[in-house]
Structures are given as structure tokens and as C-alpha cells.
Amino acid sequence: MVSDSMLDSLSRSFASYVNHSFISGSLRQYPSLEQYYIPSKQERKRFGFCTANHRMTVSSTDNSVDTKSALSGLAPLEAVLFDVDGTLCDSDPLHYYAFREMLQEINFNDGVPITEEFFIQNIAGKHNEDIAVLLFPNDIPRGLKFTEDKEAMFRRLASEQLKAINGLYKLKKWIEDRGLKRAAVTNAPRPNAELMISLLGLSEFFHAVILGDDCEHAKPHPEPYLKALEVLKVSKEHTFICEDSVSGIKAGVAAGMPVVGLTTRNPEHVLMEAKPTFLIKDYDDPKLWVALEELDKKEAAEKPAA
């Protein structure tokens, strides 16, 4: 469907569009992708898009939840589970770009490029089988082949552009210092997941990587997170999850665990509908560290005196 030369051309086009700090974890360092494309009235009407100036990412603000004590009930903490795309790294711009360019190449939507809103509402965080059904409802095999080609392009882009979410390695050290178990739980295909985890230097960090492809049901079903608990031999009463998408947050909540949501690319009001425990901008967000400090205090108080 998509030739290697086309993938090379699209990769070069993307590289010329963004600077080398594109995936930086800070929205202030680069313009919104929507400035690169303004949807037509016809497209907004067709797909139900609304605000033309909407941004894929919004800054985190205080939520009504008491974040200070939000995680303290997990003491003693046993494990932390992470999504990959958008949670370990800000990869959604790469996925969005690949989908937009390749769909336009095959004249999807009469050649009108998809917008960020369409990507957020219909693609972000979803399993490729579900995406194939959405984009090619009358030709699922074609849809599956398209998503395979799109993932090949994504891996080319990620090899040059991928960077960690701000504060990730600070949280990594906090987890390691406490000897907690950890797993990556993702709807991404195995080649994508392994590449991103490797590029981020986390191959030795995770005790397990759970793929939607290895489960009967992918996210938003809770099965992938429940499987992670089983593999790690930990309890949901002593584990929390980090997620950035509605699909992933719903999966974690359905699995019975607190979910810390990241506003990496998705609007806060959309994420809050999935009922995360609280939202953070990134892993440097003070709200996260206040909650972790309170968790440490609760755990120390419950330890028997020597």
C-alpha cells in the first residue's frame, strides 16, 4: 500500500517541519500542529469538530480531588504501571503526523487532512484493530495493512525525534529506590513498544511489558492492567497507574486502581470524563510529589517500630 520511498519522503518532510526539540515535553517550545493546518468548514461539519483554535494539550490545573492524600491509601505501595505512548514519551505528534500524511496520500476524506480533534477523538490511545475498523469499515484487511505501514513510518520518526516526558527519570529513581515492581502496559504493537522503551533507556527498568495484542481484549478493557498485576504478583490495592489517554484511564479505573492522568496531549476536560484520580502536567508536577510524599509518610507510620 505504502512504498519505502513514500515512507522516506514523509519522514524527511516531518523532519523539515519540526526542529530537533519537538518532542520536549513542553508545549511552549513549539507551535501547535493546528497552526500547520486549519480544518475546512466542510471537514468540521463532517466530523463534528468545534473550536478551530483548540490545542491537543492543555496545562494541568488544580482538580477538585484532594491530591495530597489521593495515593496514601495504597500504602504499602507494591507497584507502578505505565502506559507507553504519551505517558513515557510525547509520541502523539509523531502518530498524528503519520496518520495525517498517509491518509491524505490515499485520498481519505476526499484528501482533506485529518485534524488534531479527529485524531484525539478517534485514534489516540486505541488499538490498531479498532482504528482499522473506524477508518476502513468496508475493508478491514486494507485497514490493518494501512496501520502496519503507518507504524513503520512512526518507528522511523521515533528513532530521531523521541524524548521522555519531563520528570520521568526522577520518578524512575523514586520507584527504584523503593524497590517497587513496574510494568509497561500498552496498546502499541510490540515493535513500537520495544523501540520506544529502548530509546528511552528503560529496557532494564520494566519487569514486564504487557501488550494489548497479547490479551483477548485491549484497552479500554481492563484486561491488560489486570494481566500486569498477575504477572508482577501484586495487588490492585497497592498499585497505581500512569496514563495519558481516555482509553487507558478507563482501562485502569475499570481494573480497580487509582490512575494518575497526564495532560501530555489530551484536553483536561476530556480526560476527567474518564475519572482519573487526578491529573498532572508531567512528572515534575508538584501535585504528584505532594501525593507521593504523603504516601511515603503513611507507609512509614504503618511500619512496626524496630
CSV table of C-alpha atoms in Angstrom, one decimal:
chain,number,residue,atom,x,y,z
A,1,MET,CA,0.0,0.0,0.0
A,2,VAL,CA,2.7,2.4,1.0
A,3,SER,CA,6.2,2.2,-0.6
A,4,ASP,CA,9.5,2.6,1.2
A,5,SER,CA,10.2,5.6,-0.9
A,6,MET,CA,7.0,7.2,0.3
A,7,LEU,CA,7.9,6.5,3.9
A,8,ASP,CA,11.3,8.0,3.3
A,9,SER,CA,9.7,11.1,1.7
A,10,LEU,CA,7.2,11.5,4.6
A,11,SER,CA,9.9,11.1,7.2
A,12,ARG,CA,12.1,13.8,5.6
A,13,SER,CA,9.0,16.0,5.3
A,14,PHE,CA,8.3,15.6,9.0
A,15,ALA,CA,11.9,16.3,9.9
A,16,SER,CA,11.9,19.5,8.0
A,17,TYR,CA,8.6,20.6,9.7
A,18,VAL,CA,9.8,20.2,13.2
A,19,ASN,CA,13.0,21.1,15.0
A,20,HIS,CA,15.0,18.6,16.9
A,21,SER,CA,13.4,19.5,20.2
A,22,PHE,CA,9.9,18.9,19.0
A,23,ILE,CA,9.2,16.1,21.5
A,24,SER,CA,10.3,18.0,24.5
A,25,GLY,CA,7.5,17.6,27.0
A,26,SER,CA,7.0,21.4,27.0
A,27,LEU,CA,4.3,22.8,24.7
A,28,ARG,CA,5.7,26.3,24.9
A,29,GLN,CA,8.7,25.3,22.9
A,30,TYR,CA,6.9,24.7,19.6
A,31,PRO,CA,3.7,25.8,17.9
A,32,SER,CA,0.5,23.8,17.9
A,33,LEU,CA,0.2,21.5,14.9
A,34,GLU,CA,-3.2,23.1,14.2
A,35,GLN,CA,-1.3,26.2,13.1
A,36,TYR,CA,0.1,24.0,10.3
A,37,TYR,CA,-3.4,23.0,9.2
A,38,ILE,CA,-6.7,24.8,9.6
A,39,PRO,CA,-9.7,22.5,9.0
A,40,SER,CA,-12.2,23.5,6.4
A,41,LYS,CA,-15.9,24.2,7.2
A,42,GLN,CA,-16.8,21.0,5.3
A,43,GLU,CA,-14.4,18.9,7.4
A,44,ARG,CA,-15.6,20.5,10.7
A,45,LYS,CA,-19.2,19.8,9.7
A,46,ARG,CA,-18.4,16.2,8.6
A,47,PHE,CA,-16.5,15.1,11.7
A,48,GLY,CA,-18.2,17.3,14.2
A,49,PHE,CA,-15.1,19.4,15.0
A,50,CYS,CA,-15.7,22.6,17.0
A,51,THR,CA,-13.2,25.2,18.2
A,52,ALA,CA,-10.7,26.0,15.5
A,53,ASN,CA,-8.1,27.1,18.0
A,54,HIS,CA,-8.3,24.1,20.3
A,55,ARG,CA,-5.0,22.7,21.4
A,56,MET,CA,-4.3,19.0,21.7
A,57,THR,CA,-2.6,19.7,25.1
A,58,VAL,CA,-3.6,21.9,27.9
A,59,SER,CA,-1.7,22.8,31.0
A,60,SER,CA,-2.7,21.0,34.2
A,61,THR,CA,-4.7,22.9,36.8
A,62,ASP,CA,-5.9,22.1,40.3
A,63,ASN,CA,-8.6,19.4,40.3
A,64,SER,CA,-11.4,19.1,42.9
A,65,VAL,CA,-9.8,15.9,44.1
A,66,ASP,CA,-7.6,16.2,47.3
A,67,THR,CA,-4.4,15.2,45.5
A,68,LYS,CA,-2.3,15.3,48.7
A,69,SER,CA,-3.9,12.2,50.1
A,70,ALA,CA,-5.1,10.7,46.8
A,71,LEU,CA,-2.5,7.9,46.8
A,72,SER,CA,-1.9,7.4,50.6
A,73,GLY,CA,-4.4,4.6,50.8
A,74,LEU,CA,-2.1,2.4,48.7
A,75,ALA,CA,0.4,2.1,51.5
A,76,PRO,CA,2.4,-0.1,51.4
A,77,LEU,CA,2.9,0.5,47.7
A,78,GLU,CA,3.9,-2.5,45.7
A,79,ALA,CA,4.0,-1.4,42.0
A,80,VAL,CA,3.6,1.3,39.5
A,81,LEU,CA,2.2,0.6,36.0
A,82,PHE,CA,2.8,2.8,33.0
A,83,ASP,CA,1.3,3.3,29.6
A,84,VAL,CA,3.9,4.0,26.9
A,85,ASP,CA,2.7,6.4,24.2
A,86,GLY,CA,2.1,9.8,25.7
A,87,THR,CA,3.0,8.6,29.2
A,88,LEU,CA,6.7,7.7,28.9
A,89,CYS,CA,7.2,9.9,25.9
A,90,ASP,CA,5.4,12.6,23.9
A,91,SER,CA,4.8,10.4,20.8
A,92,ASP,CA,1.3,11.5,19.8
A,93,PRO,CA,2.6,14.3,17.4
A,94,LEU,CA,4.5,11.6,15.5
A,95,HIS,CA,1.4,9.3,15.3
A,96,TYR,CA,-0.7,12.3,14.3
A,97,TYR,CA,1.6,13.3,11.6
A,98,ALA,CA,2.0,9.8,10.2
A,99,PHE,CA,-1.8,9.2,10.1
A,100,ARG,CA,-2.5,12.6,8.6
A,101,GLU,CA,0.1,12.4,5.8
A,102,MET,CA,-0.6,8.8,4.9
A,103,LEU,CA,-4.4,9.2,4.9
A,104,GLN,CA,-4.1,12.2,2.7
A,105,GLU,CA,-1.9,10.3,0.4
A,106,ILE,CA,-4.7,7.7,-0.2
A,107,ASN,CA,-7.3,10.4,-0.5
A,108,PHE,CA,-9.1,9.6,2.8
A,109,ASN,CA,-11.9,12.1,3.4
A,110,ASP,CA,-11.5,13.3,-0.2
A,111,GLY,CA,-7.9,14.3,0.5
A,112,VAL,CA,-8.7,16.7,3.3
A,113,PRO,CA,-6.2,16.2,6.1
A,114,ILE,CA,-7.5,15.0,9.4
A,115,THR,CA,-7.2,17.4,12.3
A,116,GLU,CA,-6.0,17.1,15.9
A,117,GLU,CA,-9.6,16.8,17.1
A,118,PHE,CA,-10.3,13.9,14.8
A,119,PHE,CA,-7.1,12.2,16.0
A,120,ILE,CA,-7.9,12.7,19.7
A,121,GLN,CA,-11.5,11.6,19.3
A,122,ASN,CA,-11.0,8.6,17.1
A,123,ILE,CA,-7.4,7.4,17.1
A,124,ALA,CA,-5.3,8.4,20.1
A,125,GLY,CA,-4.8,5.5,22.6
A,126,LYS,CA,-6.8,3.0,20.6
A,127,HIS,CA,-5.7,-0.4,19.4
A,128,ASN,CA,-4.9,-0.7,15.7
A,129,GLU,CA,-7.7,-3.2,15.1
A,130,ASP,CA,-10.2,-0.7,16.3
A,131,ILE,CA,-8.6,2.1,14.2
A,132,ALA,CA,-8.7,-0.1,11.1
A,133,VAL,CA,-12.5,-0.7,11.6
A,134,LEU,CA,-13.0,3.0,12.1
A,135,LEU,CA,-11.0,4.2,9.0
A,136,PHE,CA,-11.9,1.3,6.7
A,137,PRO,CA,-15.2,-0.1,7.8
A,138,ASN,CA,-15.8,-1.8,4.5
A,139,ASP,CA,-12.3,-3.2,4.0
A,140,ILE,CA,-10.8,-4.3,7.3
A,141,PRO,CA,-7.8,-6.1,5.8
A,142,ARG,CA,-6.9,-2.9,4.0
A,143,GLY,CA,-7.2,-1.0,7.2
A,144,LEU,CA,-5.0,-3.5,9.1
A,145,LYS,CA,-2.3,-3.2,6.3
A,146,PHE,CA,-2.6,0.6,6.4
A,147,THR,CA,-1.9,0.6,10.2
A,148,GLU,CA,1.1,-1.7,9.7
A,149,ASP,CA,2.5,0.7,7.2
A,150,LYS,CA,1.7,3.7,9.4
A,151,GLU,CA,3.6,2.1,12.3
A,152,ALA,CA,6.6,1.6,10.1
A,153,MET,CA,6.6,5.3,9.4
A,154,PHE,CA,6.1,6.1,13.1
A,155,ARG,CA,9.2,4.0,14.1
A,156,ARG,CA,11.3,5.9,11.6
A,157,LEU,CA,10.2,9.2,13.0
A,158,ALA,CA,10.6,8.0,16.6
A,159,SER,CA,14.1,6.9,16.1
A,160,GLU,CA,15.1,10.5,15.5
A,161,GLN,CA,12.5,12.5,17.5
A,162,LEU,CA,11.5,10.6,20.6
A,163,LYS,CA,12.2,12.2,24.1
A,164,ALA,CA,11.0,11.4,27.5
A,165,ILE,CA,8.2,13.2,29.4
A,166,ASN,CA,9.7,15.8,31.7
A,167,GLY,CA,10.5,14.3,35.2
A,168,LEU,CA,10.3,10.7,34.0
A,169,TYR,CA,13.7,9.8,35.3
A,170,LYS,CA,13.1,11.5,38.6
A,171,LEU,CA,10.0,9.2,39.1
A,172,LYS,CA,12.1,6.2,37.8
A,173,LYS,CA,14.6,6.8,40.6
A,174,TRP,CA,11.9,7.2,43.2
A,175,ILE,CA,10.5,3.8,42.2
A,176,GLU,CA,13.8,2.1,42.1
A,177,ASP,CA,14.9,3.5,45.4
A,178,ARG,CA,11.8,1.9,47.0
A,179,GLY,CA,12.2,-1.5,45.2
A,180,LEU,CA,8.8,-1.3,43.6
A,181,LYS,CA,7.7,-3.6,40.8
A,182,ARG,CA,6.8,-1.9,37.5
A,183,ALA,CA,5.4,-2.8,34.1
A,184,ALA,CA,4.6,-1.1,30.8
A,185,VAL,CA,1.0,-1.7,29.6
A,186,THR,CA,0.3,-0.6,26.1
A,187,ASN,CA,-1.9,-0.9,23.1
A,188,ALA,CA,1.1,-0.3,20.9
A,189,PRO,CA,2.4,-3.1,18.6
A,190,ARG,CA,5.4,-4.9,20.0
A,191,PRO,CA,8.0,-3.4,17.6
A,192,ASN,CA,6.8,0.1,18.6
A,193,ALA,CA,6.7,-0.6,22.4
A,194,GLU,CA,10.2,-2.2,22.3
A,195,LEU,CA,11.6,0.6,20.3
A,196,MET,CA,10.3,3.4,22.5
A,197,ILE,CA,11.3,1.6,25.7
A,198,SER,CA,14.7,1.0,24.3
A,199,LEU,CA,15.2,4.6,23.1
A,200,LEU,CA,14.2,5.9,26.5
A,201,GLY,CA,16.8,3.6,28.2
A,202,LEU,CA,14.1,1.7,30.1
A,203,SER,CA,14.6,-1.8,28.8
A,204,GLU,CA,16.1,-2.9,32.2
A,205,PHE,CA,13.7,-0.8,34.2
A,206,PHE,CA,10.4,-2.7,33.5
A,207,HIS,CA,9.9,-6.2,35.0
A,208,ALA,CA,7.2,-6.8,32.4
A,209,VAL,CA,5.7,-5.4,29.2
A,210,ILE,CA,2.0,-6.2,28.6
A,211,LEU,CA,0.7,-5.7,25.1
A,212,GLY,CA,-2.9,-5.3,24.0
A,213,ASP,CA,-2.1,-7.8,21.3
A,214,ASP,CA,-1.3,-10.4,24.0
A,215,CYS,CA,-4.7,-10.1,25.6
A,216,GLU,CA,-8.1,-11.1,24.5
A,217,HIS,CA,-9.2,-7.5,25.0
A,218,ALA,CA,-7.1,-4.4,24.6
A,219,LYS,CA,-7.7,-1.1,26.4
A,220,PRO,CA,-10.2,0.4,27.3
A,221,HIS,CA,-10.9,-3.1,28.6
A,222,PRO,CA,-9.2,-3.6,32.0
A,223,GLU,CA,-7.7,-7.0,31.0
A,224,PRO,CA,-4.2,-5.6,30.1
A,225,TYR,CA,-3.8,-4.0,33.5
A,226,LEU,CA,-5.3,-7.0,35.4
A,227,LYS,CA,-2.8,-9.2,33.5
A,228,ALA,CA,0.1,-6.9,34.6
A,229,LEU,CA,-1.0,-7.4,38.3
A,230,GLU,CA,-1.0,-11.1,37.7
A,231,VAL,CA,2.4,-11.2,36.1
A,232,LEU,CA,4.0,-9.0,38.8
A,233,LYS,CA,2.2,-10.8,41.6
A,234,VAL,CA,1.0,-7.6,43.2
A,235,SER,CA,-2.3,-6.4,44.5
A,236,LYS,CA,-4.5,-3.7,42.9
A,237,GLU,CA,-5.0,-2.3,46.4
A,238,HIS,CA,-1.3,-1.4,46.4
A,239,THR,CA,-0.7,-0.3,42.8
A,240,PHE,CA,-1.3,2.9,40.8
A,241,ILE,CA,-1.2,3.6,37.1
A,242,CYS,CA,0.1,6.5,35.0
A,243,GLU,CA,-1.9,7.1,31.8
A,244,ASP,CA,-2.5,9.9,29.2
A,245,SER,CA,-5.5,8.8,27.2
A,246,VAL,CA,-9.2,8.3,27.8
A,247,SER,CA,-8.9,4.7,26.7
A,248,GLY,CA,-6.1,4.0,29.1
A,249,ILE,CA,-7.6,5.8,32.0
A,250,LYS,CA,-10.9,3.9,31.5
A,251,ALA,CA,-9.0,0.6,31.5
A,252,GLY,CA,-7.1,1.4,34.7
A,253,VAL,CA,-10.2,2.7,36.5
A,254,ALA,CA,-12.1,-0.5,35.4
A,255,ALA,CA,-9.3,-2.6,36.7
A,256,GLY,CA,-9.9,-1.0,40.2
A,257,MET,CA,-6.7,1.1,40.5
A,258,PRO,CA,-6.0,4.8,41.0
A,259,VAL,CA,-4.9,6.4,37.8
A,260,VAL,CA,-2.7,9.5,37.6
A,261,GLY,CA,-3.6,11.1,34.3
A,262,LEU,CA,-1.1,13.1,32.2
A,263,THR,CA,-2.2,16.0,30.1
A,264,THR,CA,0.5,15.4,27.6
A,265,ARG,CA,-1.7,15.9,24.6
A,266,ASN,CA,-5.4,15.4,25.5
A,267,PRO,CA,-7.6,18.2,27.0
A,268,GLU,CA,-8.2,18.0,30.7
A,269,HIS,CA,-12.0,18.1,30.4
A,270,VAL,CA,-11.8,15.1,28.1
A,271,LEU,CA,-9.5,13.1,30.4
A,272,MET,CA,-11.6,14.0,33.5
A,273,GLU,CA,-14.6,12.3,32.0
A,274,ALA,CA,-12.7,9.0,32.3
A,275,LYS,CA,-12.4,9.6,36.1
A,276,PRO,CA,-8.7,9.7,36.8
A,277,THR,CA,-7.7,10.1,40.4
A,278,PHE,CA,-6.0,13.4,39.5
A,279,LEU,CA,-4.2,15.0,36.5
A,280,ILE,CA,-0.7,16.2,36.2
A,281,LYS,CA,1.2,18.1,33.5
A,282,ASP,CA,4.2,15.9,33.7
A,283,TYR,CA,6.3,14.0,36.3
A,284,ASP,CA,7.7,17.3,37.6
A,285,ASP,CA,4.3,18.5,38.6
A,286,PRO,CA,4.3,19.4,42.3
A,287,LYS,CA,0.9,17.7,42.8
A,288,LEU,CA,2.4,14.3,42.0
A,289,TRP,CA,5.3,14.8,44.5
A,290,VAL,CA,3.0,16.0,47.3
A,291,ALA,CA,0.9,12.9,46.8
A,292,LEU,CA,4.0,10.6,46.8
A,293,GLU,CA,5.4,12.3,49.9
A,294,GLU,CA,2.1,11.7,51.7
A,295,LEU,CA,2.2,8.1,50.6
A,296,ASP,CA,5.7,7.8,52.0
A,297,LYS,CA,4.6,9.3,55.3
A,298,LYS,CA,1.7,6.9,55.5
A,299,GLU,CA,3.9,3.9,54.8
A,300,ALA,CA,6.5,5.0,57.4
A,301,ALA,CA,3.8,5.4,60.0
A,302,GLU,CA,2.4,2.0,59.4
A,303,LYS,CA,5.7,0.2,59.8
A,304,PRO,CA,6.2,-1.6,63.1
A,305,ALA,CA,8.7,0.0,65.4
A,306,ALA,CA,12.1,-1.6,65.4
